[in-house]
PDB file of C-alpha atoms in Angstrom:
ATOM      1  CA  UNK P   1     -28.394  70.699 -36.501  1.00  0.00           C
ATOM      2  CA  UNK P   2     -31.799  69.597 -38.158  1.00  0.00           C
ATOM      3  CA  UNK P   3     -31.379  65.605 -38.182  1.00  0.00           C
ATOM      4  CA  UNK P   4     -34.246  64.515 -40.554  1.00  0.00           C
ATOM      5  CA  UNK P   5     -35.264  60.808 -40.680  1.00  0.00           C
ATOM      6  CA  UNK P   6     -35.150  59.304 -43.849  1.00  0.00           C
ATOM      7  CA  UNK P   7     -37.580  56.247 -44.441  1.00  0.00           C
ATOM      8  CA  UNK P   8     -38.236  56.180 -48.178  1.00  0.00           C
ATOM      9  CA  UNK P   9     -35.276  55.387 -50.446  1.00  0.00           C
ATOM     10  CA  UNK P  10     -37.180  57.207 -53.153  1.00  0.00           C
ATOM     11  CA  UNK P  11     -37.360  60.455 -51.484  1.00  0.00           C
ATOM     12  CA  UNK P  12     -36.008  63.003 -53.907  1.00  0.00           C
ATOM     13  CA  UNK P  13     -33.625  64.790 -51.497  1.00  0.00           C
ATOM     14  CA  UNK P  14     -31.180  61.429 -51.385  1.00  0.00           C
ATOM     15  CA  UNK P  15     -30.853  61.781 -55.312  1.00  0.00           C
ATOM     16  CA  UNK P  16     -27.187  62.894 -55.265  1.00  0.00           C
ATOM     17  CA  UNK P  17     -26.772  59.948 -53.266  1.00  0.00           C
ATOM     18  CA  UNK P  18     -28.023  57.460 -55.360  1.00  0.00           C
ATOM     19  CA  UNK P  19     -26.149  54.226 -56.946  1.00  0.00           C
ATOM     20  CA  UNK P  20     -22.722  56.287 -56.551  1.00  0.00           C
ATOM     21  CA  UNK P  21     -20.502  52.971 -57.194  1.00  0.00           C
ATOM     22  CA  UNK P  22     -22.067  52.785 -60.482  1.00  0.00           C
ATOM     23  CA  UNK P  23     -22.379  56.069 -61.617  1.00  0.00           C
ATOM     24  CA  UNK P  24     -21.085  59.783 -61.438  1.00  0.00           C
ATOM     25  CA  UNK P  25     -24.727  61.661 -61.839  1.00  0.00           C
ATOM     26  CA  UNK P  26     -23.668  64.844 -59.369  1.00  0.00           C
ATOM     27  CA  UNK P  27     -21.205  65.864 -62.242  1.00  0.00           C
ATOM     28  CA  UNK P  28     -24.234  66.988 -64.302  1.00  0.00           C
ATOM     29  CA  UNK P  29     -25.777  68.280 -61.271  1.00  0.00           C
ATOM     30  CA  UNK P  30     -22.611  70.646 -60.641  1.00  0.00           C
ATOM     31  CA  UNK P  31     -22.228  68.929 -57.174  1.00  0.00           C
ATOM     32  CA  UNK P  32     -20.193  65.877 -55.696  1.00  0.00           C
ATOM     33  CA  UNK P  33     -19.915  63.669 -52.679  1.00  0.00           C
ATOM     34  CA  UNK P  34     -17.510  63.240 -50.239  1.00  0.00           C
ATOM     35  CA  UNK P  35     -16.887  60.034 -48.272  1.00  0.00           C
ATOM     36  CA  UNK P  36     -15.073  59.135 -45.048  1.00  0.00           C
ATOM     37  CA  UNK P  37     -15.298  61.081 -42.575  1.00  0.00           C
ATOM     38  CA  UNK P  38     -12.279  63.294 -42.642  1.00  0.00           C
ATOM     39  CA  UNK P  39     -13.391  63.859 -45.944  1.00  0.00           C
ATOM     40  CA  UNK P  40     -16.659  65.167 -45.293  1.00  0.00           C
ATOM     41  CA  UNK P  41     -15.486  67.447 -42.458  1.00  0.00           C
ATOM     42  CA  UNK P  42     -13.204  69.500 -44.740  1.00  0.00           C
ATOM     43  CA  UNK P  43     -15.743  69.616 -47.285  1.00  0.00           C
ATOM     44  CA  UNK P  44     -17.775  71.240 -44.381  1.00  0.00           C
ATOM     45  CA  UNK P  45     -14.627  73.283 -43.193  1.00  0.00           C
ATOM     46  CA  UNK P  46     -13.811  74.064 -46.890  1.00  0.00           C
ATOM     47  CA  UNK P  47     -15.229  77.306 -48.692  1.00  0.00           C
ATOM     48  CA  UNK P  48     -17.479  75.434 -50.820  1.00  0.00           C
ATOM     49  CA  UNK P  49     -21.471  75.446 -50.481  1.00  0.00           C
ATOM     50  CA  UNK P  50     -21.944  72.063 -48.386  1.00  0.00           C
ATOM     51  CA  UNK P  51     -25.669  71.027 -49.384  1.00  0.00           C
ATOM     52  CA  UNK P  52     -26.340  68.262 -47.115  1.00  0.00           C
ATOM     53  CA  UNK P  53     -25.245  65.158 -45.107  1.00  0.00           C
ATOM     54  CA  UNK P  54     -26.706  61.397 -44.959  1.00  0.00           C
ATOM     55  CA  UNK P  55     -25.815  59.655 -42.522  1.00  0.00           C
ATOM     56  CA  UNK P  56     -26.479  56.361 -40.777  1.00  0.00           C
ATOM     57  CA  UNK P  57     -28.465  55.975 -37.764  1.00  0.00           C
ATOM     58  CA  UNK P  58     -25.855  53.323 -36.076  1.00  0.00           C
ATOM     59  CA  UNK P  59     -23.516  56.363 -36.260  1.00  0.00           C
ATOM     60  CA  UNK P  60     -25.258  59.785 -35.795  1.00  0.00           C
ATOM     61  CA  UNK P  61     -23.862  59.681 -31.999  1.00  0.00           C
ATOM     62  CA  UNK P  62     -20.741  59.570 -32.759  1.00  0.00           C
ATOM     63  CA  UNK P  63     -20.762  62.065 -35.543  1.00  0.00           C
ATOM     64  CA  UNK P  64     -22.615  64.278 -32.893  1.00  0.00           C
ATOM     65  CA  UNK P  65     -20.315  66.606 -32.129  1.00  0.00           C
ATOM     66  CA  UNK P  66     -19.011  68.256 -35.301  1.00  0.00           C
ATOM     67  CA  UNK P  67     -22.335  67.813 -37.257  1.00  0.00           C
ATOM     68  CA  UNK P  68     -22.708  71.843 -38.312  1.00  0.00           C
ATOM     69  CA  UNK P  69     -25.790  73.957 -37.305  1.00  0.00           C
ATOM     70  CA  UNK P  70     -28.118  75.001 -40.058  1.00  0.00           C
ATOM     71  CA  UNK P  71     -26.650  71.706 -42.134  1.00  0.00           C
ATOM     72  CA  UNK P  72     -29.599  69.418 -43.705  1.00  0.00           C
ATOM     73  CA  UNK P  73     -28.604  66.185 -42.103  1.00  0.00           C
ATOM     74  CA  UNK P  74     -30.615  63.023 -43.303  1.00  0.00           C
ATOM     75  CA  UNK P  75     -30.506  60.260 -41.175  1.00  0.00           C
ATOM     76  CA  UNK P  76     -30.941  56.667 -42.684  1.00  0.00           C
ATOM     77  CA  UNK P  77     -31.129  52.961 -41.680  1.00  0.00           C
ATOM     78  CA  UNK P  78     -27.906  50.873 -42.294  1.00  0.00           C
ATOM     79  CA  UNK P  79     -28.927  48.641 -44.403  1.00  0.00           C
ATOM     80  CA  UNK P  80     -31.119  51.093 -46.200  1.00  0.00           C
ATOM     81  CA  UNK P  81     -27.931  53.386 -47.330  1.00  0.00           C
ATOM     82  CA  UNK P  82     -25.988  50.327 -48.343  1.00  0.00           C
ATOM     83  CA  UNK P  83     -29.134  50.149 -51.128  1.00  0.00           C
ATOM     84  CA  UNK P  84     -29.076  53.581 -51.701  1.00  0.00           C
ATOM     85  CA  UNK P  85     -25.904  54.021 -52.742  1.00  0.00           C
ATOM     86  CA  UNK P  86     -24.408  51.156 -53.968  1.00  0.00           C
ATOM     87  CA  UNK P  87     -21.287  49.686 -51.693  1.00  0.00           C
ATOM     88  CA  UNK P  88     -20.661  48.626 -47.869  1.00  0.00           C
ATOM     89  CA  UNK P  89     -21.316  52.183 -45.728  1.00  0.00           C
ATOM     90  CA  UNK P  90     -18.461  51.580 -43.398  1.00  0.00           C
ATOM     91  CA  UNK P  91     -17.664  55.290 -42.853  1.00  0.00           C
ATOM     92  CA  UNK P  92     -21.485  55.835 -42.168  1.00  0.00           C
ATOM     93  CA  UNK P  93     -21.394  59.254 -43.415  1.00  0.00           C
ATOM     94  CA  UNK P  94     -21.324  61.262 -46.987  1.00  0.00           C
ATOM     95  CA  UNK P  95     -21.367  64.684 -48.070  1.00  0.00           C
ATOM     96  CA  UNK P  96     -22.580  66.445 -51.103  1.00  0.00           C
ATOM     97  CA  UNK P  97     -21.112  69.970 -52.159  1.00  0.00           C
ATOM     98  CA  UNK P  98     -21.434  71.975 -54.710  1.00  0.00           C
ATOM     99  CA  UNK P  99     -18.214  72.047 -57.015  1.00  0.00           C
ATOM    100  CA  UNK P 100     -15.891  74.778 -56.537  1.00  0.00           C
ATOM    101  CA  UNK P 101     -15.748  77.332 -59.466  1.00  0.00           C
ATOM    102  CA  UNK P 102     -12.667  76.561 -61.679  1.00  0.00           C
ATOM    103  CA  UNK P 103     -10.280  79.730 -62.245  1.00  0.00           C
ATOM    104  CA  UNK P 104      -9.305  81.091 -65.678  1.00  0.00           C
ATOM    105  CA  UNK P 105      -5.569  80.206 -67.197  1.00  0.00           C
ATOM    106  CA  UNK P 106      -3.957  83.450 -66.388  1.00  0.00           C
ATOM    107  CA  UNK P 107      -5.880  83.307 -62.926  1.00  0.00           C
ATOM    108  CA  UNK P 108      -2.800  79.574 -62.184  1.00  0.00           C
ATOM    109  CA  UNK P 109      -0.056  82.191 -62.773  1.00  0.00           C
ATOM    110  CA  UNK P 110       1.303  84.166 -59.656  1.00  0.00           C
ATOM    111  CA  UNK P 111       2.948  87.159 -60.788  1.00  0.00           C
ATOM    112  CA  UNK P 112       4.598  87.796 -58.151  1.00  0.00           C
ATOM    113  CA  UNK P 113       6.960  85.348 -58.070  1.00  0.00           C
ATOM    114  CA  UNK P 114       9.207  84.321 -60.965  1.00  0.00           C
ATOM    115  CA  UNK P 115       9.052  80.838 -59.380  1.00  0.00           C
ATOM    116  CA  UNK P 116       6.882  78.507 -59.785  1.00  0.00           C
ATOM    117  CA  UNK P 117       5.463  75.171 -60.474  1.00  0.00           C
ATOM    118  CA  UNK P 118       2.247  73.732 -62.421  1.00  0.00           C
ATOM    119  CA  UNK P 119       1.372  69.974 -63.103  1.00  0.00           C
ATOM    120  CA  UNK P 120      -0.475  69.006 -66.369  1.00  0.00           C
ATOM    121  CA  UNK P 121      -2.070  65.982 -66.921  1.00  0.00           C
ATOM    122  CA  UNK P 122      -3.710  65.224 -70.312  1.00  0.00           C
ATOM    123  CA  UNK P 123      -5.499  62.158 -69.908  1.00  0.00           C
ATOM    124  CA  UNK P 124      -4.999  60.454 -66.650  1.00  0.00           C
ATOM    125  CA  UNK P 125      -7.746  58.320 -66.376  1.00  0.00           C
ATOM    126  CA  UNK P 126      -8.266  56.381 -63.246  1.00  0.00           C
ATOM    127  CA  UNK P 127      -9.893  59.108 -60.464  1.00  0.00           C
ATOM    128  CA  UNK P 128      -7.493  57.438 -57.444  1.00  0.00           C
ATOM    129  CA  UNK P 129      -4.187  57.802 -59.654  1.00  0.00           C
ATOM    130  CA  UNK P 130      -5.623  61.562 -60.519  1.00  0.00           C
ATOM    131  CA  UNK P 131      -6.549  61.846 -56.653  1.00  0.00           C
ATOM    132  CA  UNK P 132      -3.048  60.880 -55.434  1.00  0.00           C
ATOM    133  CA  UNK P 133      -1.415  63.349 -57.817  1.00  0.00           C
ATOM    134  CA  UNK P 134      -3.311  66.083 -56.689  1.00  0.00           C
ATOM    135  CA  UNK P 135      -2.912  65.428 -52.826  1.00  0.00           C
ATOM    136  CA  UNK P 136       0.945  65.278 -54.319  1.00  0.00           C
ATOM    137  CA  UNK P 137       0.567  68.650 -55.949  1.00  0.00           C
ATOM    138  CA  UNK P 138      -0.720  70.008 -52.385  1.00  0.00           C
ATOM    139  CA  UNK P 139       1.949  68.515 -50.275  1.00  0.00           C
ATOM    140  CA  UNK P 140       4.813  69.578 -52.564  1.00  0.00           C
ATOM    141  CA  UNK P 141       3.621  73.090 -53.510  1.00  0.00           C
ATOM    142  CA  UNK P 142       2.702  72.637 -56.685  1.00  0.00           C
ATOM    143  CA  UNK P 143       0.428  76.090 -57.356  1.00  0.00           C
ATOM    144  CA  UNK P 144      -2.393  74.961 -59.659  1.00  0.00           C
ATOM    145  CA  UNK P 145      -2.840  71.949 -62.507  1.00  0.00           C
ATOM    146  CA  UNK P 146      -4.402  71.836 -66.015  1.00  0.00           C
ATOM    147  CA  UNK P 147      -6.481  69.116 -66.967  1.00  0.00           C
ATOM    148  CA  UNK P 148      -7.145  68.137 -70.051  1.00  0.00           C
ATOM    149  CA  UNK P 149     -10.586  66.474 -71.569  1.00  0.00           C
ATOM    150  CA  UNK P 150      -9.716  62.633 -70.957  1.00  0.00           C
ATOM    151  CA  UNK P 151      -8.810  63.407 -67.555  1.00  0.00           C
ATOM    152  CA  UNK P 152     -10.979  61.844 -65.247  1.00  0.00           C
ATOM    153  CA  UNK P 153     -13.238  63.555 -62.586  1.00  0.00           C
ATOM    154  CA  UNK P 154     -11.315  65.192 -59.781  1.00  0.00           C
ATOM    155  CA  UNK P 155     -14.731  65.922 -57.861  1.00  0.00           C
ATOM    156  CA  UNK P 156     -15.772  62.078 -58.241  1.00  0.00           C
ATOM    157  CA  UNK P 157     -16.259  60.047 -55.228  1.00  0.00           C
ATOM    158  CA  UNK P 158     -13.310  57.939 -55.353  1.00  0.00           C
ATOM    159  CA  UNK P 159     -10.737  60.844 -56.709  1.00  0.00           C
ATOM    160  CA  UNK P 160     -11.908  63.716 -53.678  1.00  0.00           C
ATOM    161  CA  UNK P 161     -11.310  60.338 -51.237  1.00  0.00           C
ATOM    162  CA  UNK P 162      -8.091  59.568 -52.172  1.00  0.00           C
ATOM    163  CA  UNK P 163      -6.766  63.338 -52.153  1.00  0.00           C
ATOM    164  CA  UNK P 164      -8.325  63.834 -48.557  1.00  0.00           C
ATOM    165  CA  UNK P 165     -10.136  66.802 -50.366  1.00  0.00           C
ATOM    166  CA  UNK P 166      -7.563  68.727 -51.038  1.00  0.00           C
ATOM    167  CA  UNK P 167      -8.638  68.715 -54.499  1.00  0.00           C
ATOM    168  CA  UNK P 168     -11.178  71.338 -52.993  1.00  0.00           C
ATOM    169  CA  UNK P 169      -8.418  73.872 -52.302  1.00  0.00           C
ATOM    170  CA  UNK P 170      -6.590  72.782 -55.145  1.00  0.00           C
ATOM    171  CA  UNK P 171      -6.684  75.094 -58.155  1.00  0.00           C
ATOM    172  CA  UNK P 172      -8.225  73.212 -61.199  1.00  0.00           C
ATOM    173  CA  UNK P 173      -7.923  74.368 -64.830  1.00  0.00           C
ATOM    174  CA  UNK P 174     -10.153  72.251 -66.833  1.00  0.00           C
ATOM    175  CA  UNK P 175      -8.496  72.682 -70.185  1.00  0.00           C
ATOM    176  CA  UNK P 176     -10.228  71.850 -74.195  1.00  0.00           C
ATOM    177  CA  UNK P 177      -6.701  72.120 -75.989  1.00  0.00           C
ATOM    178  CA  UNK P 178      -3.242  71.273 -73.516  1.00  0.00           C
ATOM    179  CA  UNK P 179      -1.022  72.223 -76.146  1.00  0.00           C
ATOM    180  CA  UNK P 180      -2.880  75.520 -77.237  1.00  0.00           C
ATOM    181  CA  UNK P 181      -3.042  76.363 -73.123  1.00  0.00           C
ATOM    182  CA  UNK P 182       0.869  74.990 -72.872  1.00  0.00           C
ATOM    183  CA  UNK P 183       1.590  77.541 -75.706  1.00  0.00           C
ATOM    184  CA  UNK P 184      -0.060  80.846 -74.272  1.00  0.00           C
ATOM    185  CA  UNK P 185       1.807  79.624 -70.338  1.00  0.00           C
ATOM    186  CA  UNK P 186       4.974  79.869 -72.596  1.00  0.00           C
ATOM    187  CA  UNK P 187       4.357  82.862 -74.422  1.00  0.00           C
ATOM    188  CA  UNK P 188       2.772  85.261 -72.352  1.00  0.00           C
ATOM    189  CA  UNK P 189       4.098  83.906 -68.569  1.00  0.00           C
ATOM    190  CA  UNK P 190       7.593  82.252 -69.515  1.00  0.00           C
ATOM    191  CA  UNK P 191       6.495  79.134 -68.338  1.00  0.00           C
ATOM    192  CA  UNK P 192       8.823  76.277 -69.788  1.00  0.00           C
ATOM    193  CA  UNK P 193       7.019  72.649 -70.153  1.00  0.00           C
ATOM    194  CA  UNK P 194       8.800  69.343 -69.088  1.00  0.00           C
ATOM    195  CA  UNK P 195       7.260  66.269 -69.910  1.00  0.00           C
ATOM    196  CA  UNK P 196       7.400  63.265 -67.773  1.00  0.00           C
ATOM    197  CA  UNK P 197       8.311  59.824 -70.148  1.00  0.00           C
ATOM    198  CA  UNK P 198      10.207  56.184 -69.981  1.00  0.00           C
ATOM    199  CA  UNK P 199      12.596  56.918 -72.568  1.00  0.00           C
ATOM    200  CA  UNK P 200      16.524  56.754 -72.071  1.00  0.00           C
ATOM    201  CA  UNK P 201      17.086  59.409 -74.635  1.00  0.00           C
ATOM    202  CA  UNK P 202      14.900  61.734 -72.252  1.00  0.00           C
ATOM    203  CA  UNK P 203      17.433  63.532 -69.162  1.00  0.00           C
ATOM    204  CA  UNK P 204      17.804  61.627 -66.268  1.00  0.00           C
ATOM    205  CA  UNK P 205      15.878  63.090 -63.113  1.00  0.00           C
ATOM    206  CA  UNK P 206      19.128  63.313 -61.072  1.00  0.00           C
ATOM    207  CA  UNK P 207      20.959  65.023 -63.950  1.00  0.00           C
ATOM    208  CA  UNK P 208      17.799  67.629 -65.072  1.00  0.00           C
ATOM    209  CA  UNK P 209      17.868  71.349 -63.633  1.00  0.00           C
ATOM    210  CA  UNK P 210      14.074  72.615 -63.318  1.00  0.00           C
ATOM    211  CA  UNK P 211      13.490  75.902 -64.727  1.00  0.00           C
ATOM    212  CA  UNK P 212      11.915  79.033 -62.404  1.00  0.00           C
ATOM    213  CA  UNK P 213       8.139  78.844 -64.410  1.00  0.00           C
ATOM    214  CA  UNK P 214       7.544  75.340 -65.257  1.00  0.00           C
ATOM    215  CA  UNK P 215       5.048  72.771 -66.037  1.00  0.00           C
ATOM    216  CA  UNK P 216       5.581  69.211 -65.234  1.00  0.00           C
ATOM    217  CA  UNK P 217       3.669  67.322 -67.586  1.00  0.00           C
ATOM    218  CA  UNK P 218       2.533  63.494 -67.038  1.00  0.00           C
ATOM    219  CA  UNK P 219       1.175  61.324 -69.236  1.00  0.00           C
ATOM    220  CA  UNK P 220      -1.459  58.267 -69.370  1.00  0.00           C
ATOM    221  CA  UNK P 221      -1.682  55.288 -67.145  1.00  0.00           C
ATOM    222  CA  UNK P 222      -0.936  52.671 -70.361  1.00  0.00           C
ATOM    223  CA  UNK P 223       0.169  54.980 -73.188  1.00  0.00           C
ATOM    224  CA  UNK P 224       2.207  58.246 -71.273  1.00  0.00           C
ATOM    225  CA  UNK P 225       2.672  61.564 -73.159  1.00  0.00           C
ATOM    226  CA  UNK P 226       0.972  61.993 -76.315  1.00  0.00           C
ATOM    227  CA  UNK P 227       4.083  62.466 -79.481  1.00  0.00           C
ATOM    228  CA  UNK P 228       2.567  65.764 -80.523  1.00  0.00           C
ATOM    229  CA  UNK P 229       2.569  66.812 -76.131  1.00  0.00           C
ATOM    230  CA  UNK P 230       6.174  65.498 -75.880  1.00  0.00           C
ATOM    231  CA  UNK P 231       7.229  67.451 -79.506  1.00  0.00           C
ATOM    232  CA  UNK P 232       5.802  70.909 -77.667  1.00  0.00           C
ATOM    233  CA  UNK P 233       8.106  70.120 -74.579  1.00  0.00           C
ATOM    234  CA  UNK P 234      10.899  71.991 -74.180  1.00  0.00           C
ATOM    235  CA  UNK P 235      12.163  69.300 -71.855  1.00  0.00           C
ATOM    236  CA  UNK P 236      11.753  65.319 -71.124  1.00  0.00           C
ATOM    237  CA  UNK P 237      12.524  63.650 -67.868  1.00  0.00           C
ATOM    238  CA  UNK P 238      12.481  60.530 -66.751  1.00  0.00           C
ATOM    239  CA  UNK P 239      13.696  58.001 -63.769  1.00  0.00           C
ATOM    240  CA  UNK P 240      16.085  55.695 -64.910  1.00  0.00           C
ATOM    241  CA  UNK P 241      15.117  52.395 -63.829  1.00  0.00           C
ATOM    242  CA  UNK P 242      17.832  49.972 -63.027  1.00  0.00           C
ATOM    243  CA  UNK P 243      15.833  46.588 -62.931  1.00  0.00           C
ATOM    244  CA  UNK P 244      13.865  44.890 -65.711  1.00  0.00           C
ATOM    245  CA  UNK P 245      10.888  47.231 -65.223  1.00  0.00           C
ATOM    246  CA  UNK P 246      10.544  49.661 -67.634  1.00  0.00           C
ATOM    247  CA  UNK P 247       8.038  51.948 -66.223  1.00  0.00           C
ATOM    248  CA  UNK P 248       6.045  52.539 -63.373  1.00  0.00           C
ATOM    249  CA  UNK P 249       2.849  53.374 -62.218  1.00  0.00           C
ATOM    250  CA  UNK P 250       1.658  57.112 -63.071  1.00  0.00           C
ATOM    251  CA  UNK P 251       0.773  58.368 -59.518  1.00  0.00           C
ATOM    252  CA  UNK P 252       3.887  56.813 -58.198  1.00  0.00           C
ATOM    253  CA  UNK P 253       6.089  58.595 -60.876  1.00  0.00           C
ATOM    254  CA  UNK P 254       4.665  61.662 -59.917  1.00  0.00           C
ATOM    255  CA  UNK P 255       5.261  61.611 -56.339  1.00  0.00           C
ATOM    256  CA  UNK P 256       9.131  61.365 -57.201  1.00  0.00           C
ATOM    257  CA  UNK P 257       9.452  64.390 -59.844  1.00  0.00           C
ATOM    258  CA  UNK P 258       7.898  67.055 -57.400  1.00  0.00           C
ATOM    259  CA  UNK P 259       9.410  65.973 -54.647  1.00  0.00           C
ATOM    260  CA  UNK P 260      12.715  66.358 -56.935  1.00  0.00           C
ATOM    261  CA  UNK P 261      11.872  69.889 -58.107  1.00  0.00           C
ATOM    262  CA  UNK P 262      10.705  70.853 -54.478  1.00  0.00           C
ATOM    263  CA  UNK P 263      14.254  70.835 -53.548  1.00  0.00           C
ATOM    264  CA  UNK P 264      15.939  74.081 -53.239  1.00  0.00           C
TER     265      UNK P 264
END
């Protein structure tokens, strides 16, 4: 492994590095950074195009003996990375990749199954919600999501953190028009869409049946489903709620409906 010792914070190879608390600049440079380092070492195990590592000096020992051969890895004082990029470097190691290419509509659909599941989220906004649903997608076998425009980043810092990268194997349908894309799963794949509200004339989660081709459809952290996304549902679903809450927090939600319709 080439370790090269970084002393200027203005050398141009730490620029996807820079400020990364502040800002999300690797999107426009078709790259992104992992943190922590279980993180980075499935970035590095994944199939994507692993560019480079910094890491700091007080921890290049440890990190010895997985560091790849052939890998770029820039070495940096402490204190020095802390300026760099923005917040405490506790892990003492990042990772930049380049994004994974995302597949075509038809390309979600397995047809060769007739079931199967897809999650859809229109505009979830905050990256760790959007990072826990997709590490929720993974664990439950949820086959591929759609994401519409307001959706944040899945290949931000924070969101590829808090879904342990498995938004890297995930497959991600970035998506201009959810209800045109909702449409064409119906038509052409039989897909049936079920949207995800707090509503008590919606069905009950313990009383709803999922269909064999569906898509599970949650909404926004403060304002939920959309009424033209709910009026192209063929279902609603929600969990009643006993107390004096009336809804709960997206991520959370979503953790009980697929493990619900992961049940034989």
């Amino acid at each position: 492994m080439p370790l090269i010792p970084v002393d200027s914070l203005e050398d141009p190879r730490l620029e996807p590095y820079r400020q990364l608390k502040g800002t999300n600049r690797t999107h426009e440079m078709g790259m992104m950074v992992a943190e922590s380092v279980r993180v980075v070492r499935r970035l590095v195990e994944s199939e994507c195009q692993t560019v480079s590592l910094l890491v700091s000096q007080r921890k290049v020992e440890k990190f010895s003996r997985w560091l790849p051969d052939g890998l770029p890895v820039y070495v940096i004082d402490h204190d020095q990375a802390e300026q760099l990029i923005g917040f405490d470097f506790h892990s003492g190691v990042l990772g930049c990749g380049i994004r994974p290419l995302p597949p075509l509509l038809d390309e979600l659909v397995d047809t060769e199954t007739s079931r199967q599941s897809l999650v859809v989220c229109p505009r979830v906004t905050d990256p760790e919600n959007l990072g826990v649903i997709i590490r929720l997608a993974a664990a439950f076998g949820i086959s591929g999501m759609l994401l519409g425009p307001g959706t944040a980043d899945p290949f931000s810092r924070r969101a590829l953190r808090v879904s342990m990268a498995t938004a890297l194997t995930m497959p991600l349908y970035f998506s201009e028009d959810i209800g045109e894309d909702l449409q064409q799963l119906r038509r052409r794949h039989g897909f049936q869409v079920v949207g995800t509200v707090a509503s008590e004339s919606a069905i009950p989660l313990p009383d709803a049946r999922r269909p064999e081709r569906m898509a599970l459809m949650f909404g926004n952290e403060a304002h939920g489903l959309e009424p033209d996304l709910v009026g192209i549902c063929d279902e609603a679903w929600t969990i009643p709620l006993p107390g004096e809450i009336d809804s709960i927090n997206v991520a959370v939600a979503a953790g009980i409906f697929l493990y619900a319709i992961s049940r034989p």
